Short mmCIF file of C-alpha atoms and ligand atoms in Angstrom, two decimals:
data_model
loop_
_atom_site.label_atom_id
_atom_site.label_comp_id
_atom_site.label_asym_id
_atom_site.label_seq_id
_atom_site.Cartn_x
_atom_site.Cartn_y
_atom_site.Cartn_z
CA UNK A 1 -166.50 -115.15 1.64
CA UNK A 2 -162.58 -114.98 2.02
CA UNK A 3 -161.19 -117.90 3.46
CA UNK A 4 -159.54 -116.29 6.28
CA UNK A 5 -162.89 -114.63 6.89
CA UNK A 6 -164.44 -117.90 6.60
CA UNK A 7 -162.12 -119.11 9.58
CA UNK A 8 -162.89 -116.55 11.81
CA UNK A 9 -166.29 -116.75 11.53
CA UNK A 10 -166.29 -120.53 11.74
CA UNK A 11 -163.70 -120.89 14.38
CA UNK A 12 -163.16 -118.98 17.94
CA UNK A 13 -159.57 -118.21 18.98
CA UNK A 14 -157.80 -119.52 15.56
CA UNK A 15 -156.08 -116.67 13.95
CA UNK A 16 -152.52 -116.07 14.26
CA UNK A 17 -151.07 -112.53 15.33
CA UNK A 18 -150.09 -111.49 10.96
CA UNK A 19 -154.23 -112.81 10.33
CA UNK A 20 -155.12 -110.49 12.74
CA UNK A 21 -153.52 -107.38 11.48
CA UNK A 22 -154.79 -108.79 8.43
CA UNK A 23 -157.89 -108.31 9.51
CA UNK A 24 -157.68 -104.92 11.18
CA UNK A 25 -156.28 -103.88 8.09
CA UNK A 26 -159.31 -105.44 5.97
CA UNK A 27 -159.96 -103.38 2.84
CA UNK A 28 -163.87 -103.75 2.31
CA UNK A 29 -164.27 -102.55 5.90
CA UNK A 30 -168.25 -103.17 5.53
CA UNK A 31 -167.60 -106.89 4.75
CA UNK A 32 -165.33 -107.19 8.11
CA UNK A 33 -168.42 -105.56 9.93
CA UNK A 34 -170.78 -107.84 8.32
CA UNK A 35 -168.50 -110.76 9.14
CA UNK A 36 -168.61 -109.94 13.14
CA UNK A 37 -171.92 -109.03 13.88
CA UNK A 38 -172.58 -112.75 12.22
CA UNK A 39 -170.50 -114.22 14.67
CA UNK A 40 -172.49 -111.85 17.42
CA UNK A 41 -175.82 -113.00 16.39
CA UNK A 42 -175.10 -116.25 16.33
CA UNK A 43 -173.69 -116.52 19.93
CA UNK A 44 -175.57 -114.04 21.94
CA UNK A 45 -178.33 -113.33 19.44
CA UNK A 46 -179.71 -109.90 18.08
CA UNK A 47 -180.13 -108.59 21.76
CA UNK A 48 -177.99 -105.94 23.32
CA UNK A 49 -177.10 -106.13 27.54
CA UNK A 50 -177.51 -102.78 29.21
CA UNK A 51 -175.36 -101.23 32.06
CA UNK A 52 -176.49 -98.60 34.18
CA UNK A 53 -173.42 -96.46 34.49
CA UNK A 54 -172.72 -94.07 37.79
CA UNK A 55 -169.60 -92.03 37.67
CA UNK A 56 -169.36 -92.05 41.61
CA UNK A 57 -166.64 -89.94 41.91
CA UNK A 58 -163.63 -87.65 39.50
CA UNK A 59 -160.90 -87.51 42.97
CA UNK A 60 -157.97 -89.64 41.34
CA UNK A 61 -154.06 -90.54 42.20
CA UNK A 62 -153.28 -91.40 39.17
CA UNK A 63 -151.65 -88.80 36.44
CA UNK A 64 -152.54 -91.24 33.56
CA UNK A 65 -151.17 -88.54 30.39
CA UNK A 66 -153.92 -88.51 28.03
CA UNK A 67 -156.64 -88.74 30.91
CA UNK A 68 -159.04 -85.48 31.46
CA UNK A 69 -159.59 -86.50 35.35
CA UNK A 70 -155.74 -86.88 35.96
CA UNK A 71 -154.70 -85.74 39.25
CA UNK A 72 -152.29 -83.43 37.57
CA UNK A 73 -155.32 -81.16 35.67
CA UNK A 74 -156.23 -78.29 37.80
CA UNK A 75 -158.98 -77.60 35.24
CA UNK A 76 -161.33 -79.62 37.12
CA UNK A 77 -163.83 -79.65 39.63
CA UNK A 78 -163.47 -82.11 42.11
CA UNK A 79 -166.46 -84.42 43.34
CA UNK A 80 -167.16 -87.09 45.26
CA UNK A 81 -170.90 -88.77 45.57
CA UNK A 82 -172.16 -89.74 48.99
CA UNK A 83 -173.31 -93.05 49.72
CA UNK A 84 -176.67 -92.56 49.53
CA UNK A 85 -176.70 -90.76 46.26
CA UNK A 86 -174.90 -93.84 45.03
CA UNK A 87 -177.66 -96.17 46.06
CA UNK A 88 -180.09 -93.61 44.69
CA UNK A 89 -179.14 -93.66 41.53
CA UNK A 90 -178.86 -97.72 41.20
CA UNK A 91 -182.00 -97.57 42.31
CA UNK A 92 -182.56 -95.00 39.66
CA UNK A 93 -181.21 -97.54 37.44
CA UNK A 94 -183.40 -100.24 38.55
CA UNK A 95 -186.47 -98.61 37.80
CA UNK A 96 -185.46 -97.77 34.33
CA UNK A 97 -185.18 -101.18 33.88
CA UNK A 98 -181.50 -101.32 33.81
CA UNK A 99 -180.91 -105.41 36.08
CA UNK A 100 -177.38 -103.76 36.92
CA UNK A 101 -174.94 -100.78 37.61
CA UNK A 102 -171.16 -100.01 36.87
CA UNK A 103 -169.46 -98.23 39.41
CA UNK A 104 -166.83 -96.34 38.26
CA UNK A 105 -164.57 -93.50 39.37
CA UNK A 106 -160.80 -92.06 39.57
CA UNK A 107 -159.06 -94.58 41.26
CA UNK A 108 -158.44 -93.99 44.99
CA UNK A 109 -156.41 -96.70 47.30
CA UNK A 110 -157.36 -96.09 51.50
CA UNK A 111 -158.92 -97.84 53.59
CA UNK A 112 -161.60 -95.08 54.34
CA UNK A 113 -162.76 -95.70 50.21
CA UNK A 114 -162.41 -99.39 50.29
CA UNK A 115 -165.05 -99.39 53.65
CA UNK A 116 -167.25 -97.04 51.53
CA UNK A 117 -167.39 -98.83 48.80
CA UNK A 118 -168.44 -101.67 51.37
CA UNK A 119 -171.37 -99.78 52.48
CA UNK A 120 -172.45 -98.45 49.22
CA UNK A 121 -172.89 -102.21 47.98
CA UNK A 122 -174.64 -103.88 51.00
CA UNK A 123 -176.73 -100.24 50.47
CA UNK A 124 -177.59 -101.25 47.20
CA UNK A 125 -178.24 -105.11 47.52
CA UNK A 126 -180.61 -103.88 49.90
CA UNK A 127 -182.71 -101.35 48.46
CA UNK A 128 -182.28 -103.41 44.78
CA UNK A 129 -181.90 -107.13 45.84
CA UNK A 130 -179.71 -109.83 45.80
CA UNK A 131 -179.79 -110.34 42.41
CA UNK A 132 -179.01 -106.81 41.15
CA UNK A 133 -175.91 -106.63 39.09
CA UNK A 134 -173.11 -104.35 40.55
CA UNK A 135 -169.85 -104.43 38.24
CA UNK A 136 -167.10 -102.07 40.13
CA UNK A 137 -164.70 -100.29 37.78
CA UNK A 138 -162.62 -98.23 40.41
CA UNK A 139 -159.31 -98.96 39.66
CA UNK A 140 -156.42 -100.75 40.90
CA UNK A 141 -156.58 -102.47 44.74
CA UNK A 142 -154.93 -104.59 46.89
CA UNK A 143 -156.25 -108.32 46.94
CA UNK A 144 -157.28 -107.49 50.25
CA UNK A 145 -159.81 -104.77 49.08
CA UNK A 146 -161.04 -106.77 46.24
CA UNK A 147 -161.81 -109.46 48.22
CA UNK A 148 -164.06 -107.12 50.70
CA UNK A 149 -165.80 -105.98 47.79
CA UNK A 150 -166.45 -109.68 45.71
CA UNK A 151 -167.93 -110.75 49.70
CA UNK A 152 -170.14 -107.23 49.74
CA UNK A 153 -171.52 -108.51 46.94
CA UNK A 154 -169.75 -107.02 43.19
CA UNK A 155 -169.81 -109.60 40.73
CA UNK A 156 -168.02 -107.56 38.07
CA UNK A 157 -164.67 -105.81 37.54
CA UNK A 158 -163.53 -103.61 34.53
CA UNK A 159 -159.88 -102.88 34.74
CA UNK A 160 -158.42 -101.50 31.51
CA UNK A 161 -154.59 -102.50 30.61
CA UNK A 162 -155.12 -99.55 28.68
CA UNK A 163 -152.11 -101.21 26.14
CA UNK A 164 -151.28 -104.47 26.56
CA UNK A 165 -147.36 -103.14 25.24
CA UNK A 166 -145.59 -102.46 28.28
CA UNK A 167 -143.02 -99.99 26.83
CA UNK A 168 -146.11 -98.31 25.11
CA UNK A 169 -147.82 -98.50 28.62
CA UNK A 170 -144.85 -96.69 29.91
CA UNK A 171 -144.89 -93.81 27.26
CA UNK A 172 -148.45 -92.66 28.08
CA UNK A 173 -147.94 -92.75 32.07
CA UNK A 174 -145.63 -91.00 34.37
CA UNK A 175 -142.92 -92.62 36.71
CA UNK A 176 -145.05 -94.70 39.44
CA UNK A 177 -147.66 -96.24 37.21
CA UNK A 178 -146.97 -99.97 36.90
CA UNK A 179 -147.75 -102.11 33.68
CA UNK A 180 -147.38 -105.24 35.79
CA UNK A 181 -149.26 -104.37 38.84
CA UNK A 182 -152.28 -103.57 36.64
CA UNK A 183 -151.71 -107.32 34.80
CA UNK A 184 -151.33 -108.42 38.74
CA UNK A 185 -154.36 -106.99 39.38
CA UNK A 186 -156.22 -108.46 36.87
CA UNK A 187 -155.50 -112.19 38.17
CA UNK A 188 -156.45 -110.87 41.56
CA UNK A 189 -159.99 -110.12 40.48
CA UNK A 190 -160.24 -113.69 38.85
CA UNK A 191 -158.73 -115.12 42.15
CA UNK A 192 -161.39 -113.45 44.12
CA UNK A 193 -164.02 -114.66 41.88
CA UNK A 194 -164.83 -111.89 39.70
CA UNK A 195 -166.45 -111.83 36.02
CA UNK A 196 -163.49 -110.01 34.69
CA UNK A 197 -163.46 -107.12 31.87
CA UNK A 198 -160.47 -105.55 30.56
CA UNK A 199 -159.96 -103.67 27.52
CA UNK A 200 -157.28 -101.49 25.91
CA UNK A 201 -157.53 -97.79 23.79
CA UNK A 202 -156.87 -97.59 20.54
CA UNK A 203 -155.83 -94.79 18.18
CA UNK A 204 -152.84 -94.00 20.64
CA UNK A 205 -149.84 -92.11 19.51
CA UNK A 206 -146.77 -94.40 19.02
CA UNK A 207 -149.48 -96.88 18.60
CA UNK A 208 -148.68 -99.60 15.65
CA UNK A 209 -151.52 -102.43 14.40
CA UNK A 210 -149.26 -105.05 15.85
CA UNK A 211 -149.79 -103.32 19.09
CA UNK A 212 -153.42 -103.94 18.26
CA UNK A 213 -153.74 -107.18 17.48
CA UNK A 214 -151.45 -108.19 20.14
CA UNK A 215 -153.90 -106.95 22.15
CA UNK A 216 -156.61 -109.01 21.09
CA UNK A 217 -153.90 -111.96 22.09
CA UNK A 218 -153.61 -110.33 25.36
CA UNK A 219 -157.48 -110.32 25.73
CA UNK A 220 -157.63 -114.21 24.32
CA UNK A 221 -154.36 -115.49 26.74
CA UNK A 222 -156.16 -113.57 29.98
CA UNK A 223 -159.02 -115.26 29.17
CA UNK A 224 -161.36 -112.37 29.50
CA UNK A 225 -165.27 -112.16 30.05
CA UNK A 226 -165.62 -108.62 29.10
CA UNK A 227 -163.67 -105.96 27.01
CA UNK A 228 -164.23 -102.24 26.78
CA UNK A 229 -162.39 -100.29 23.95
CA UNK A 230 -162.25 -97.21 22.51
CA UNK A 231 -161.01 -94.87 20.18
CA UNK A 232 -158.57 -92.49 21.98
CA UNK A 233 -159.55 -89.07 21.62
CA UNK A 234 -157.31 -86.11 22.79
CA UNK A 235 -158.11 -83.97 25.99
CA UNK A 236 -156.95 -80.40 25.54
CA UNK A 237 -155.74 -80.41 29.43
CA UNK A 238 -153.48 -83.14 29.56
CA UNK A 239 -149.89 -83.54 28.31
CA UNK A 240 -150.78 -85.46 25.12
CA UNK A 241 -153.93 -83.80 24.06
CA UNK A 242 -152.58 -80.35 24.57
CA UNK A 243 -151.85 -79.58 21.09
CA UNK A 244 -153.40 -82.47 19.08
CA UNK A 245 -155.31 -82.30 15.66
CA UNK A 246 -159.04 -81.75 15.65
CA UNK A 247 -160.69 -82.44 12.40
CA UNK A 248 -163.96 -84.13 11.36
CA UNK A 249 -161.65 -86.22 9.11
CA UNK A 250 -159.35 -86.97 11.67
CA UNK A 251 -162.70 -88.05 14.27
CA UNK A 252 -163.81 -90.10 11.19
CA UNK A 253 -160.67 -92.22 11.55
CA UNK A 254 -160.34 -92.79 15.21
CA UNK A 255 -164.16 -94.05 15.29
CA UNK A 256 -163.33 -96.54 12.18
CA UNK A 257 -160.46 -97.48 13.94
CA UNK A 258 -162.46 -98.27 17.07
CA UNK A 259 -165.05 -100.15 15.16
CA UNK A 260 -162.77 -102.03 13.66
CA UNK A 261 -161.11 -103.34 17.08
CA UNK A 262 -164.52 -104.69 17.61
CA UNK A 263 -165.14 -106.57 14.80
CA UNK A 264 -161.71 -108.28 15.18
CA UNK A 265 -161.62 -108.83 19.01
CA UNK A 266 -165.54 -110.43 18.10
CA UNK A 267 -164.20 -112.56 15.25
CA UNK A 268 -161.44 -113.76 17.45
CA UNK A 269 -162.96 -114.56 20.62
CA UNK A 270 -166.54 -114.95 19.65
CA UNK A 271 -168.42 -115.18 23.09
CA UNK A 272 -167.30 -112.55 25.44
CA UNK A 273 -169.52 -108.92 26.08
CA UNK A 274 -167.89 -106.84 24.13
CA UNK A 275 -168.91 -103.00 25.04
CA UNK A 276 -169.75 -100.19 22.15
CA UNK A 277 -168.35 -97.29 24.24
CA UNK A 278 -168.95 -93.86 25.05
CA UNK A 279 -165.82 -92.64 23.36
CA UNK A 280 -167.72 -93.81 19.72
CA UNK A 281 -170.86 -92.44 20.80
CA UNK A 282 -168.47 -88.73 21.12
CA UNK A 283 -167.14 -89.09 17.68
CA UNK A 284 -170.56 -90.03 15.99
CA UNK A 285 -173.86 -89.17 16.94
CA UNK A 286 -174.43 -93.15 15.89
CA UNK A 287 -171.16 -94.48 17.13
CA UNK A 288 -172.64 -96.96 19.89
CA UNK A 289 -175.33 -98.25 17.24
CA UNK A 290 -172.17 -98.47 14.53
CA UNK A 291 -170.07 -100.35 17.55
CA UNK A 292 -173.22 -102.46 17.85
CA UNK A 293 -173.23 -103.38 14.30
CA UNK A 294 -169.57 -104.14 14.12
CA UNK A 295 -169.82 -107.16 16.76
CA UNK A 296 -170.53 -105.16 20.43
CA UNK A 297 -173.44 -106.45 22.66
CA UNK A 298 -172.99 -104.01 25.36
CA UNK A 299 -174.05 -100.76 25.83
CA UNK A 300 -173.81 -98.27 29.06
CA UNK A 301 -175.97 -95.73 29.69
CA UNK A 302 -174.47 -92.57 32.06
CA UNK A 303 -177.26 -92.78 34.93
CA UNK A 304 -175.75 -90.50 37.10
CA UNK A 305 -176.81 -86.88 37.88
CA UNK A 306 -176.70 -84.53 34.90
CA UNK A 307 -175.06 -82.33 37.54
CA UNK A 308 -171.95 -84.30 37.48
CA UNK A 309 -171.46 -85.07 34.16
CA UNK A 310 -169.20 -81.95 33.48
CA UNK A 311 -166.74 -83.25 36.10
CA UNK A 312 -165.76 -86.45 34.58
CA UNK A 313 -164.70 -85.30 30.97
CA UNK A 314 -162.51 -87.91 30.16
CA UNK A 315 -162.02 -86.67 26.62
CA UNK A 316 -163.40 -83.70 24.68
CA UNK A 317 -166.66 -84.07 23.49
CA UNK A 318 -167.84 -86.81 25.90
CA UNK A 319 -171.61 -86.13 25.91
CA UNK A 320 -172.14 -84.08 29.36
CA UNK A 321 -176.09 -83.64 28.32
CA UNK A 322 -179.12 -86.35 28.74
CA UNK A 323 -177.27 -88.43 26.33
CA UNK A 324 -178.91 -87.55 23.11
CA UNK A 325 -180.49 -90.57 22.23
CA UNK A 326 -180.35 -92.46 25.18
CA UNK A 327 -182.35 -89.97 27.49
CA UNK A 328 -185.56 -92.02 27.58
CA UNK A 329 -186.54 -95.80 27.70
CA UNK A 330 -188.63 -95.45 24.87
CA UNK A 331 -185.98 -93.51 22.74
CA UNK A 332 -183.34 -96.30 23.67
CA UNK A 333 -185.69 -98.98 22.56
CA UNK A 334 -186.27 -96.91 19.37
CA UNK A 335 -182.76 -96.31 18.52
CA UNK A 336 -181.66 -100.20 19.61
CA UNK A 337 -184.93 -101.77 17.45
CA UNK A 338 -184.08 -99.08 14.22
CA UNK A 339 -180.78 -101.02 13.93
CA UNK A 340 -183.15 -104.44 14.23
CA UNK A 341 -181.72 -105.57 17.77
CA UNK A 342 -183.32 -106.04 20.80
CA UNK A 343 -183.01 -105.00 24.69
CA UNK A 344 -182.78 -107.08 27.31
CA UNK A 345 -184.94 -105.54 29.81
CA UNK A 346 -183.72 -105.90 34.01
CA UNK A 347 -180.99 -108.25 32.78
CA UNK A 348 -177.72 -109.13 35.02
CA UNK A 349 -175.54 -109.41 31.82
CA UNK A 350 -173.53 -112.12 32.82
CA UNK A 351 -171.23 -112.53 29.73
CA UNK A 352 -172.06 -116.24 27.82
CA UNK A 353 -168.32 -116.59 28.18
CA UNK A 354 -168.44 -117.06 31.68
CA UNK A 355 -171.13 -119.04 32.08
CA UNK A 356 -169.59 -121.18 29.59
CA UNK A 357 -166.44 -121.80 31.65
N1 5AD B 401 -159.65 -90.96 25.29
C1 5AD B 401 -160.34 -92.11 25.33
N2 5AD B 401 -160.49 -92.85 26.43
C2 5AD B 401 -159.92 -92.39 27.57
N3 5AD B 401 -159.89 -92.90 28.81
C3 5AD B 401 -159.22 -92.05 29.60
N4 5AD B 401 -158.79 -91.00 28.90
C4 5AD B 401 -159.22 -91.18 27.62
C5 5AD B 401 -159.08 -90.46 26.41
N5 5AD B 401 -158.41 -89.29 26.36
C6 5AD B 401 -160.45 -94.21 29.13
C7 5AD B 401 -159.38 -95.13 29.73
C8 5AD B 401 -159.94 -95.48 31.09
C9 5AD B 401 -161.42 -95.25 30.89
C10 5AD B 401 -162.20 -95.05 32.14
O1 5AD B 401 -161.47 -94.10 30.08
O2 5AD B 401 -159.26 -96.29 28.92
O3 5AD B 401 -159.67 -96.80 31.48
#
């Protein structure tokens, strides 16, 4: 193997910001992948954590410019699950076999949401138990209101910085949406005690591979526990997506691109969850299993109500349907064991990271 392979493999957190561009720009791509999911096996072994993911809600403030559920797009129908639906559908969840949820939604800041989002998790640690794993991916919060919800009982908090290039950051968002405050944010959460999980897009426009591997940096010097990526992919109703190119070619890219953000971020910080995302899963009927193979150990079911799924297109050709695959227990197991991994079954999915700290 390559020396600087070698190193990566060998050593966590020891590649300079030029090795990993390097890397990114690796030109056997298949001996990067193999390189990763080495490092993958070796520290969390040839299982894969599930997440049980509800999308709770698609009523957002924010007017992010490539997002699909921006508050700007009058394209969509807005909806917002009650409480009990909520705790159906961990419960859901729970009898699949599932050990945890992700709540996620548009991001909304009141006081009315932040006492709902109360009851919906002493709802849920009731009807699923104490030790049922409730991440929270809602957005950014006071410290006030993430403090309500670590004592209700989350555990978990996914907050991406979406680009870890502020100038970048300030391209894709309007006037009002604040680089720093979403950093801030993220130290709240580990203040208040949270497993923390950031992640970034990649695949943006303006975006350079510097930008990418100094987001890896960003993901090393915040000292993450989990990291969602994925490829950006255009939405035909926002600013940015309006008139972008649509080609099988150009899909192709974005999900090698995306693949090969995991096998970096993997080979530089060896021990966090790392999450094979939807967004690969819509450019590639295989994506998730591909992200799996490239150095992810994460995957996240959509749980909620096929009803729903419309509302909360994020990007074209996120799968609105049963999730192909992923519809059954059996065809999950099938589709994880084909690619010779295993699932972990009613698992919390703490990340080893953490428990290492
Ligand atoms: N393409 C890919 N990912 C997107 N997200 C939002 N819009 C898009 C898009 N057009 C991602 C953002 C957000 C997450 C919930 O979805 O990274 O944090």
């Amino acid at each position: 193997m390559d020396a600087l392979l070698s190193k990566a493999v060998a050593t966590p957190r020891a590649l300079s910001r030029e090795e990993l561009v390097r890397l990114l720009e690796w030109p056997d791509v298949q001996e990067l992948f193999a390189a990763a999911y080495e490092v993958k096996r070796r520290e969390v072994g040839c299982v894969v954590a599930l997440r049980g993911l509800v999308e709770c809600g698609n009523v957002c403030a924010k007017d992010c410019l490539y997002c699909g559920i921006r508050k700007g797009n009058q394209n969509v129908r807005r909806y917002r699950m009650e409480a009990d639906e909520i705790v159906r559908r961990a419960e859901v969840a729970r009898d699949a076999g599932y050990g945890n949820v992700v709540l996620q939604s548009g991001e909304i800041e009141s006081e009315e949401n932040t006492a709902f989002i109360e009851s919906v998790l002493v709802g849920i640690h009731e009807r699923c138990g104490e030790n049922f794993g409730v991440t929270l991916s809602l957005g950014e919060q006071t410290d006030g209101t993430y403090r309500r919800w670590r004592e209700a009982g989350a555990h978990r908090y996914l907050l991406r910085i979406e680009t870890s290039n502020p100038q970048l950051y300030a391209r894709l968002h309007p006037d009002g949406h604040s680089w720093s405050r979403r950093r801030e944010c993220l130290h709240s959460l580990r203040r208040n005690g949270y497993q923390v999980g950031s992640g970034v897009m990649c695949g943006l426009p303006w975006q350079t591979v510097q930008d990418l591997a100094a987001d890896i940096e960003f993901f090393a010097a915040e000292d993450l526990d989990m990291i969602g990526m994925g490829p950006y992919i255009p939405h035909r109703d926002t600013p940015l997506g309006a008139d972008a190119e649509w080609t099988r070619q150009v899909a192709a890219e974005r999900l090698e691109l995306g693949l090969r953000m995991i096998a970096v971020t993997r080979l530089h910080l060896h021990d966090v969850n790392i999450a094979a995302s939807t967004a690969l899963q819509a450019l590639a009927p295989d994506g998730r299993e591909r992200g799996l193979l490239a150095g992810a150990n994460v995957i996240m079911p959509n749980v909620t109500d096929v009803k729903y799924r419309s509302g909360y297109r994020l990007y074209e050709g996120k799968p609105v349907d049963d999730e192909n695959s992923f519809g059954s227990r059996d065809a999950l197991e099938r589709s994880i064991s084909a690619i010779g991994e295993g699932i972990v079954w009613n698992g919390r999915g703490d990340s080893p990271h953490w428990r290492g700290r």
